[in-house]
CSV table of C-alpha atoms and ligand atoms in Angstrom, one decimal:
chain,number,residue,atom,x,y,z
A,1,MET,CA,-29.3,9.4,84.4
A,2,GLU,CA,-32.8,10.9,84.7
A,3,GLN,CA,-34.0,10.9,88.4
A,4,ASN,CA,-37.1,8.7,88.0
A,5,LYS,CA,-35.1,6.1,86.0
A,6,LYS,CA,-32.3,6.2,88.6
A,7,GLU,CA,-34.8,5.7,91.5
A,8,GLY,CA,-36.4,2.7,89.7
A,9,ARG,CA,-33.0,1.2,88.9
A,10,TYR,CA,-31.8,1.4,92.5
A,11,SER,CA,-35.0,0.1,93.8
A,12,ARG,CA,-34.8,-3.0,91.7
A,13,ILE,CA,-31.1,-3.5,92.5
A,14,HIS,CA,-31.9,-3.1,96.2
A,15,ASP,CA,-34.6,-5.8,96.0
A,16,GLN,CA,-32.4,-8.2,94.1
A,17,LEU,CA,-29.5,-7.7,96.5
A,18,ASN,CA,-31.9,-8.2,99.5
A,19,GLU,CA,-32.7,-11.6,98.1
A,20,LEU,CA,-29.2,-12.5,97.1
A,21,ILE,CA,-27.5,-11.6,100.4
A,22,GLN,CA,-29.8,-13.9,102.3
A,23,LYS,CA,-28.3,-16.9,100.6
A,24,SER,CA,-25.0,-16.5,102.5
A,25,ARG,CA,-24.0,-15.2,106.0
A,26,SER,CA,-20.5,-14.4,104.7
A,27,VAL,CA,-19.8,-10.7,104.8
A,28,ASN,CA,-17.2,-11.1,102.1
A,29,ALA,CA,-19.7,-12.9,99.8
A,30,ARG,CA,-22.2,-10.1,100.4
A,31,MET,CA,-19.7,-7.3,99.7
A,32,ALA,CA,-18.6,-9.0,96.5
A,33,THR,CA,-22.1,-9.4,95.3
A,34,VAL,CA,-23.1,-5.8,96.1
A,35,THR,CA,-20.0,-4.7,94.1
A,36,ALA,CA,-20.9,-7.0,91.1
A,37,VAL,CA,-24.6,-6.1,90.9
A,38,LEU,CA,-24.0,-2.4,91.3
A,39,HIS,CA,-21.2,-2.3,88.8
A,40,HIS,CA,-23.0,-4.2,86.1
A,41,LYS,CA,-26.5,-2.7,86.5
A,42,MET,CA,-25.6,1.0,86.8
A,43,ASP,CA,-24.4,2.3,83.4
A,44,THR,CA,-22.2,5.1,84.7
A,45,PHE,CA,-20.2,3.0,87.2
A,46,PHE,CA,-16.6,2.8,85.9
A,47,TRP,CA,-15.0,1.5,89.1
A,48,THR,CA,-17.0,0.0,92.1
A,49,GLY,CA,-15.4,-1.4,95.2
A,50,PHE,CA,-14.5,-1.4,98.8
A,51,TYR,CA,-11.6,0.0,100.8
A,52,LEU,CA,-11.3,-1.2,104.4
A,53,LEU,CA,-9.0,0.0,107.1
A,54,GLU,CA,-6.5,-2.9,107.7
A,55,ASN,CA,-3.6,-2.4,110.1
A,56,GLU,CA,-4.2,1.4,109.9
A,57,GLU,CA,-4.0,1.2,106.1
A,58,MET,CA,-6.9,2.0,103.7
A,59,THR,CA,-6.7,-1.2,101.7
A,60,VAL,CA,-8.5,-2.2,98.6
A,61,GLN,CA,-10.9,-5.2,98.8
A,62,MET,CA,-13.3,-6.7,96.3
A,63,TYR,CA,-13.9,-4.5,93.3
A,64,GLN,CA,-15.0,-4.4,89.7
A,65,GLY,CA,-13.3,-2.2,87.1
A,66,PRO,CA,-9.7,-1.3,86.2
A,67,VAL,CA,-6.9,-2.2,88.5
A,68,ALA,CA,-7.0,0.1,91.6
A,69,CYS,CA,-4.5,1.6,94.1
A,70,GLN,CA,-3.8,-1.1,96.6
A,71,ILE,CA,-3.3,1.2,99.6
A,72,LEU,CA,-4.5,4.9,99.9
A,73,GLU,CA,-2.1,7.4,101.4
A,74,LYS,CA,-3.4,8.2,104.9
A,75,ASN,CA,-5.7,11.2,105.2
A,76,LYS,CA,-5.5,12.0,101.5
A,77,GLY,CA,-8.2,11.8,98.8
A,78,VAL,CA,-11.9,11.2,98.8
A,79,CYS,CA,-12.0,7.8,100.5
A,80,TRP,CA,-10.2,9.1,103.5
A,81,ALA,CA,-12.3,12.3,103.6
A,82,ALA,CA,-15.5,10.2,103.8
A,83,PHE,CA,-14.0,7.9,106.4
A,84,ASN,CA,-12.8,10.8,108.6
A,85,LYS,CA,-16.0,12.9,108.2
A,86,LYS,CA,-18.1,9.8,108.8
A,87,LYS,CA,-20.4,10.8,106.0
A,88,THR,CA,-21.0,10.3,102.3
A,89,VAL,CA,-18.9,12.5,100.0
A,90,VAL,CA,-20.0,13.3,96.5
A,91,VAL,CA,-17.4,14.9,94.1
A,92,GLU,CA,-18.7,16.3,90.9
A,93,ASP,CA,-15.2,16.8,89.4
A,94,VAL,CA,-12.4,14.9,91.0
A,95,HIS,CA,-9.8,17.2,89.4
A,96,GLN,CA,-11.1,20.0,91.6
A,97,PHE,CA,-10.9,17.9,94.8
A,98,PRO,CA,-7.7,18.8,96.7
A,99,GLY,CA,-5.6,15.6,97.3
A,100,HIS,CA,-7.8,13.4,95.1
A,101,ILE,CA,-6.0,10.1,94.5
A,102,ALA,CA,-6.2,9.2,90.8
A,103,CYS,CA,-6.0,5.4,90.4
A,104,ASP,CA,-7.2,5.8,86.8
A,105,SER,CA,-7.0,9.0,84.9
A,106,ARG,CA,-10.3,8.3,83.2
A,107,SER,CA,-12.3,8.9,86.4
A,108,SER,CA,-14.1,12.3,86.5
A,109,SER,CA,-16.6,12.1,89.4
A,110,GLU,CA,-16.8,10.0,92.5
A,111,ILE,CA,-19.0,9.0,95.4
A,112,VAL,CA,-17.7,7.5,98.7
A,113,VAL,CA,-20.0,6.0,101.3
A,114,PRO,CA,-18.9,5.1,104.8
A,115,PHE,CA,-19.3,1.3,105.5
A,116,LYS,CA,-20.3,0.3,109.1
A,117,ASN,CA,-20.0,-3.1,110.7
A,118,LEU,CA,-22.5,-4.8,112.9
A,119,GLU,CA,-21.7,-2.6,115.9
A,120,GLY,CA,-22.1,0.6,113.8
A,121,ARG,CA,-18.4,1.3,113.7
A,122,ILE,CA,-17.1,2.7,110.3
A,123,ILE,CA,-14.6,0.1,109.1
A,124,GLY,CA,-14.1,1.4,105.5
A,125,VAL,CA,-15.9,2.8,102.5
A,126,LEU,CA,-17.7,1.9,99.3
A,127,ASP,CA,-16.1,3.9,96.5
A,128,VAL,CA,-17.7,4.4,93.0
A,129,ASP,CA,-16.0,6.3,90.2
A,130,SER,CA,-17.5,7.5,86.9
A,131,LYS,CA,-16.0,8.7,83.7
A,132,GLU,CA,-18.8,11.2,83.4
A,133,LYS,CA,-18.6,14.5,85.3
A,134,ALA,CA,-21.2,15.0,88.1
A,135,ALA,CA,-22.6,11.4,87.7
A,136,PHE,CA,-23.6,11.2,91.4
A,137,ASP,CA,-26.1,13.1,93.6
A,138,GLU,CA,-28.2,12.7,96.7
A,139,THR,CA,-30.2,9.9,95.1
A,140,ASP,CA,-27.1,7.8,94.7
A,141,ALA,CA,-26.0,8.7,98.3
A,142,ARG,CA,-29.4,7.6,99.8
A,143,TRP,CA,-29.6,4.4,97.9
A,144,LEU,CA,-26.0,3.3,98.3
A,145,GLU,CA,-26.2,4.0,102.0
A,146,LYS,CA,-29.3,1.8,102.1
A,147,ILE,CA,-27.7,-1.0,100.0
A,148,LEU,CA,-24.7,-1.0,102.3
A,149,GLY,CA,-27.1,-1.6,105.2
A,150,LEU,CA,-27.9,-5.0,103.6
A,151,ILE,CA,-24.4,-6.4,104.2
A,152,TYR,CA,-24.8,-7.0,107.9
A,153,LYS,CA,-28.5,-7.6,107.8
A,154,ASP,CA,-29.7,-10.4,110.0
A,155,LEU,CA,-26.2,-11.5,111.1
B,1,SME,N1,-10.1,8.3,94.2
B,1,SME,C1,-10.0,7.7,95.4
B,1,SME,C2,-9.0,6.5,95.4
B,1,SME,C3,-9.6,5.2,95.1
B,1,SME,S1,-9.9,5.0,93.4
B,1,SME,O1,-10.8,6.0,92.9
B,1,SME,C4,-10.4,3.5,93.1
B,1,SME,C5,-9.6,8.7,96.5
B,1,SME,O2,-9.3,9.8,96.2
B,1,SME,O3,-9.6,8.3,97.7
């Protein structure tokens, strides 16, 4: 997507989510709504959802898209890489990423953003896959990080 168009789209999504999340103080409701709005408003998002660390296991939570891996093998793949590095990871071609976990063979590129709780501790990640190669860049990283910041807002 062209950069200006992407900026505009994310800006509108952010404002819409900012309004929506205030209607509930449930973290689960907010995560689900972030997932739904992103998935349906961003054309290239093929799989959009959260993985959280539960009993030491990176476990799938609410998501939109094809059925996903339920638990990700520890310290393998893109989600674990972002979680361990404590920073957003953008992968232009998942087939070139050593250890990438393919839940759906149609995915070509991916972005994974660490998700922090109220105390600022990273508790999991937001993962987005695209069928297009190199669908994600710094603009996606910046906006998705900002959007994740809405989930614990004013709690
Ligand atoms: N590709 C991810 C696994 C999750 S799915 O893409 C939904 C990874 O390598 O961690």
